[in-house]
Amino acid sequence: MQIQIEPASEIPIYSQLVNQLIRLIAKRDLRPHDTLPSVRSLAADLGVNMHTVNKAYHELQQKGIISVIPKSGAVINPIPAKSSEAARQRMQDILHPFLAEAIVYGMTRDEILSLTSSLISELTEE
């Protein structure tokens, strides 16, 4: 599993871990029903505190991306064939401030759409 933590980043370490695990799942490097490393193991591999990994796993569980099964570990949930209304609303709530910020930085609609399309291609290429 390719995860790199940037200790000097302004992004909290648990958020870096959450973001990178979601990226690996989106890119299908991690697949539904795959088991994630134990909290202790991943913390040791990354050189971070176990509570940091536990917090990341808990956030992924709250988002419905993984299930934590006692004595079995953290398992990646299946990706739904179709998004739910709740998922679309959640993404709208998350994307809205990012798009507003892009506009404030002077990006045009075409630049935003091009960047978005490029990122989707990067995540969905096999």
PDB file of C-alpha atoms in Angstrom:
ATOM      1  CA  MET A   1       0.000   0.000   0.000  1.00  0.00           C
ATOM      2  CA  GLN A   2       1.519   3.289  -1.097  1.00  0.00           C
ATOM      3  CA  ILE A   3       0.861   5.873   1.584  1.00  0.00           C
ATOM      4  CA  GLN A   4       3.140   8.785   2.266  1.00  0.00           C
ATOM      5  CA  ILE A   5       2.669  11.003   5.264  1.00  0.00           C
ATOM      6  CA  GLU A   6       4.009  14.542   5.124  1.00  0.00           C
ATOM      7  CA  PRO A   7       4.699  15.497   8.750  1.00  0.00           C
ATOM      8  CA  ALA A   8       5.330  19.149   7.822  1.00  0.00           C
ATOM      9  CA  SER A   9       2.012  19.483   5.979  1.00  0.00           C
ATOM     10  CA  GLU A  10      -0.735  21.761   7.278  1.00  0.00           C
ATOM     11  CA  ILE A  11      -3.132  18.850   6.725  1.00  0.00           C
ATOM     12  CA  PRO A  12      -3.487  16.732   9.879  1.00  0.00           C
ATOM     13  CA  ILE A  13      -1.859  13.314   9.567  1.00  0.00           C
ATOM     14  CA  TYR A  14      -5.119  11.430  10.095  1.00  0.00           C
ATOM     15  CA  SER A  15      -6.702  13.457   7.266  1.00  0.00           C
ATOM     16  CA  GLN A  16      -3.751  12.689   4.990  1.00  0.00           C
ATOM     17  CA  LEU A  17      -4.277   9.010   5.764  1.00  0.00           C
ATOM     18  CA  VAL A  18      -8.048   9.219   5.144  1.00  0.00           C
ATOM     19  CA  ASN A  19      -7.522  11.060   1.852  1.00  0.00           C
ATOM     20  CA  GLN A  20      -4.898   8.613   0.627  1.00  0.00           C
ATOM     21  CA  LEU A  21      -6.940   5.544   1.552  1.00  0.00           C
ATOM     22  CA  ILE A  22      -9.975   6.979  -0.267  1.00  0.00           C
ATOM     23  CA  ARG A  23      -7.759   7.694  -3.277  1.00  0.00           C
ATOM     24  CA  LEU A  24      -6.440   4.096  -3.273  1.00  0.00           C
ATOM     25  CA  ILE A  25     -10.020   2.800  -3.121  1.00  0.00           C
ATOM     26  CA  ALA A  26     -11.174   5.141  -5.914  1.00  0.00           C
ATOM     27  CA  LYS A  27      -8.242   4.025  -8.082  1.00  0.00           C
ATOM     28  CA  ARG A  28      -9.111   0.384  -7.293  1.00  0.00           C
ATOM     29  CA  ASP A  29      -5.674  -0.211  -5.812  1.00  0.00           C
ATOM     30  CA  LEU A  30      -7.695  -1.271  -2.778  1.00  0.00           C
ATOM     31  CA  ARG A  31     -10.855  -3.213  -3.596  1.00  0.00           C
ATOM     32  CA  PRO A  32     -14.107  -3.933  -1.797  1.00  0.00           C
ATOM     33  CA  HIS A  33     -13.728  -6.627   0.859  1.00  0.00           C
ATOM     34  CA  ASP A  34      -9.957  -6.046   1.094  1.00  0.00           C
ATOM     35  CA  THR A  35      -8.784  -5.924   4.679  1.00  0.00           C
ATOM     36  CA  LEU A  36      -6.775  -2.911   5.749  1.00  0.00           C
ATOM     37  CA  PRO A  37      -3.687  -3.423   7.887  1.00  0.00           C
ATOM     38  CA  SER A  38      -4.257  -3.477  11.616  1.00  0.00           C
ATOM     39  CA  VAL A  39      -4.043  -0.137  13.371  1.00  0.00           C
ATOM     40  CA  ARG A  40      -0.840  -1.208  15.097  1.00  0.00           C
ATOM     41  CA  SER A  41       0.761  -2.478  11.905  1.00  0.00           C
ATOM     42  CA  LEU A  42      -0.080   0.554   9.774  1.00  0.00           C
ATOM     43  CA  ALA A  43       0.984   2.938  12.534  1.00  0.00           C
ATOM     44  CA  ALA A  44       4.339   1.160  12.756  1.00  0.00           C
ATOM     45  CA  ASP A  45       4.786   1.156   8.962  1.00  0.00           C
ATOM     46  CA  LEU A  46       4.015   4.877   8.705  1.00  0.00           C
ATOM     47  CA  GLY A  47       5.825   5.882  11.882  1.00  0.00           C
ATOM     48  CA  VAL A  48       2.740   7.507  13.354  1.00  0.00           C
ATOM     49  CA  ASN A  49       0.807   7.097  16.577  1.00  0.00           C
ATOM     50  CA  MET A  50      -1.751   4.269  16.695  1.00  0.00           C
ATOM     51  CA  HIS A  51      -4.422   6.803  17.738  1.00  0.00           C
ATOM     52  CA  THR A  52      -3.830   8.630  14.448  1.00  0.00           C
ATOM     53  CA  VAL A  53      -4.552   5.504  12.406  1.00  0.00           C
ATOM     54  CA  ASN A  54      -7.484   4.643  14.652  1.00  0.00           C
ATOM     55  CA  LYS A  55      -8.932   8.133  14.102  1.00  0.00           C
ATOM     56  CA  ALA A  56      -8.540   7.748  10.335  1.00  0.00           C
ATOM     57  CA  TYR A  57     -10.237   4.334  10.358  1.00  0.00           C
ATOM     58  CA  HIS A  58     -13.037   5.734  12.516  1.00  0.00           C
ATOM     59  CA  GLU A  59     -13.611   8.590  10.051  1.00  0.00           C
ATOM     60  CA  LEU A  60     -13.688   6.153   7.122  1.00  0.00           C
ATOM     61  CA  GLN A  61     -16.180   4.047   9.047  1.00  0.00           C
ATOM     62  CA  GLN A  62     -18.383   7.090   9.718  1.00  0.00           C
ATOM     63  CA  LYS A  63     -18.336   7.852   5.984  1.00  0.00           C
ATOM     64  CA  GLY A  64     -19.438   4.281   5.263  1.00  0.00           C
ATOM     65  CA  ILE A  65     -16.271   3.525   3.291  1.00  0.00           C
ATOM     66  CA  ILE A  66     -14.997   0.790   5.580  1.00  0.00           C
ATOM     67  CA  SER A  67     -16.457  -1.467   8.232  1.00  0.00           C
ATOM     68  CA  VAL A  68     -14.527  -2.254  11.359  1.00  0.00           C
ATOM     69  CA  ILE A  69     -15.221  -5.825  12.367  1.00  0.00           C
ATOM     70  CA  PRO A  70     -14.044  -6.822  15.848  1.00  0.00           C
ATOM     71  CA  LYS A  71     -11.193  -9.353  15.708  1.00  0.00           C
ATOM     72  CA  SER A  72     -11.208  -9.245  11.890  1.00  0.00           C
ATOM     73  CA  GLY A  73     -10.075  -5.693  11.279  1.00  0.00           C
ATOM     74  CA  ALA A  74     -11.091  -2.956   8.899  1.00  0.00           C
ATOM     75  CA  VAL A  75     -12.686  -4.112   5.646  1.00  0.00           C
ATOM     76  CA  ILE A  76     -13.404  -1.958   2.602  1.00  0.00           C
ATOM     77  CA  ASN A  77     -17.112  -1.734   1.825  1.00  0.00           C
ATOM     78  CA  PRO A  78     -18.440  -2.332  -1.696  1.00  0.00           C
ATOM     79  CA  ILE A  79     -18.729   0.727  -3.917  1.00  0.00           C
ATOM     80  CA  PRO A  80     -22.417   1.251  -4.726  1.00  0.00           C
ATOM     81  CA  ALA A  81     -23.404   0.948  -8.391  1.00  0.00           C
ATOM     82  CA  LYS A  82     -25.348   4.177  -8.061  1.00  0.00           C
ATOM     83  CA  SER A  83     -24.880   7.048  -5.644  1.00  0.00           C
ATOM     84  CA  SER A  84     -27.607   7.790  -3.134  1.00  0.00           C
ATOM     85  CA  GLU A  85     -29.302  11.154  -2.705  1.00  0.00           C
ATOM     86  CA  ALA A  86     -27.554  11.471   0.654  1.00  0.00           C
ATOM     87  CA  ALA A  87     -24.174  10.890  -1.021  1.00  0.00           C
ATOM     88  CA  ARG A  88     -24.903  13.477  -3.703  1.00  0.00           C
ATOM     89  CA  GLN A  89     -25.977  16.010  -1.081  1.00  0.00           C
ATOM     90  CA  ARG A  90     -22.838  15.315   0.961  1.00  0.00           C
ATOM     91  CA  MET A  91     -20.631  15.831  -2.101  1.00  0.00           C
ATOM     92  CA  GLN A  92     -22.464  19.038  -2.972  1.00  0.00           C
ATOM     93  CA  ASP A  93     -21.860  20.333   0.536  1.00  0.00           C
ATOM     94  CA  ILE A  94     -18.161  19.439   0.277  1.00  0.00           C
ATOM     95  CA  LEU A  95     -17.604  20.706  -3.274  1.00  0.00           C
ATOM     96  CA  HIS A  96     -19.444  24.006  -2.947  1.00  0.00           C
ATOM     97  CA  PRO A  97     -16.788  25.780  -0.851  1.00  0.00           C
ATOM     98  CA  PHE A  98     -13.975  24.370  -3.033  1.00  0.00           C
ATOM     99  CA  LEU A  99     -15.619  25.662  -6.199  1.00  0.00           C
ATOM    100  CA  ALA A 100     -16.250  29.039  -4.596  1.00  0.00           C
ATOM    101  CA  GLU A 101     -12.565  29.179  -3.621  1.00  0.00           C
ATOM    102  CA  ALA A 102     -11.528  28.284  -7.172  1.00  0.00           C
ATOM    103  CA  ILE A 103     -13.638  31.170  -8.483  1.00  0.00           C
ATOM    104  CA  VAL A 104     -12.149  33.515  -5.895  1.00  0.00           C
ATOM    105  CA  TYR A 105      -8.678  32.475  -7.140  1.00  0.00           C
ATOM    106  CA  GLY A 106      -9.745  33.563 -10.609  1.00  0.00           C
ATOM    107  CA  MET A 107     -10.273  30.178 -12.209  1.00  0.00           C
ATOM    108  CA  THR A 108     -12.743  30.140 -15.076  1.00  0.00           C
ATOM    109  CA  ARG A 109     -15.543  27.629 -15.536  1.00  0.00           C
ATOM    110  CA  ASP A 110     -13.530  25.935 -18.280  1.00  0.00           C
ATOM    111  CA  GLU A 111     -10.432  25.709 -16.086  1.00  0.00           C
ATOM    112  CA  ILE A 112     -12.450  24.219 -13.237  1.00  0.00           C
ATOM    113  CA  LEU A 113     -14.167  21.720 -15.537  1.00  0.00           C
ATOM    114  CA  SER A 114     -10.857  20.794 -17.181  1.00  0.00           C
ATOM    115  CA  LEU A 115      -9.165  20.281 -13.826  1.00  0.00           C
ATOM    116  CA  THR A 116     -12.104  18.249 -12.527  1.00  0.00           C
ATOM    117  CA  SER A 117     -12.165  16.092 -15.649  1.00  0.00           C
ATOM    118  CA  SER A 118      -8.411  15.528 -15.399  1.00  0.00           C
ATOM    119  CA  LEU A 119      -8.677  14.449 -11.756  1.00  0.00           C
ATOM    120  CA  ILE A 120     -11.542  12.064 -12.499  1.00  0.00           C
ATOM    121  CA  SER A 121      -9.508  10.512 -15.312  1.00  0.00           C
ATOM    122  CA  GLU A 122      -6.527  10.125 -13.001  1.00  0.00           C
ATOM    123  CA  LEU A 123      -8.666   8.316 -10.411  1.00  0.00           C
ATOM    124  CA  THR A 124     -10.547   6.064 -12.802  1.00  0.00           C
ATOM    125  CA  GLU A 125      -7.758   4.966 -15.149  1.00  0.00           C
ATOM    126  CA  GLU A 126      -7.026   1.302 -14.805  1.00  0.00           C
TER     127      GLU A 126
END
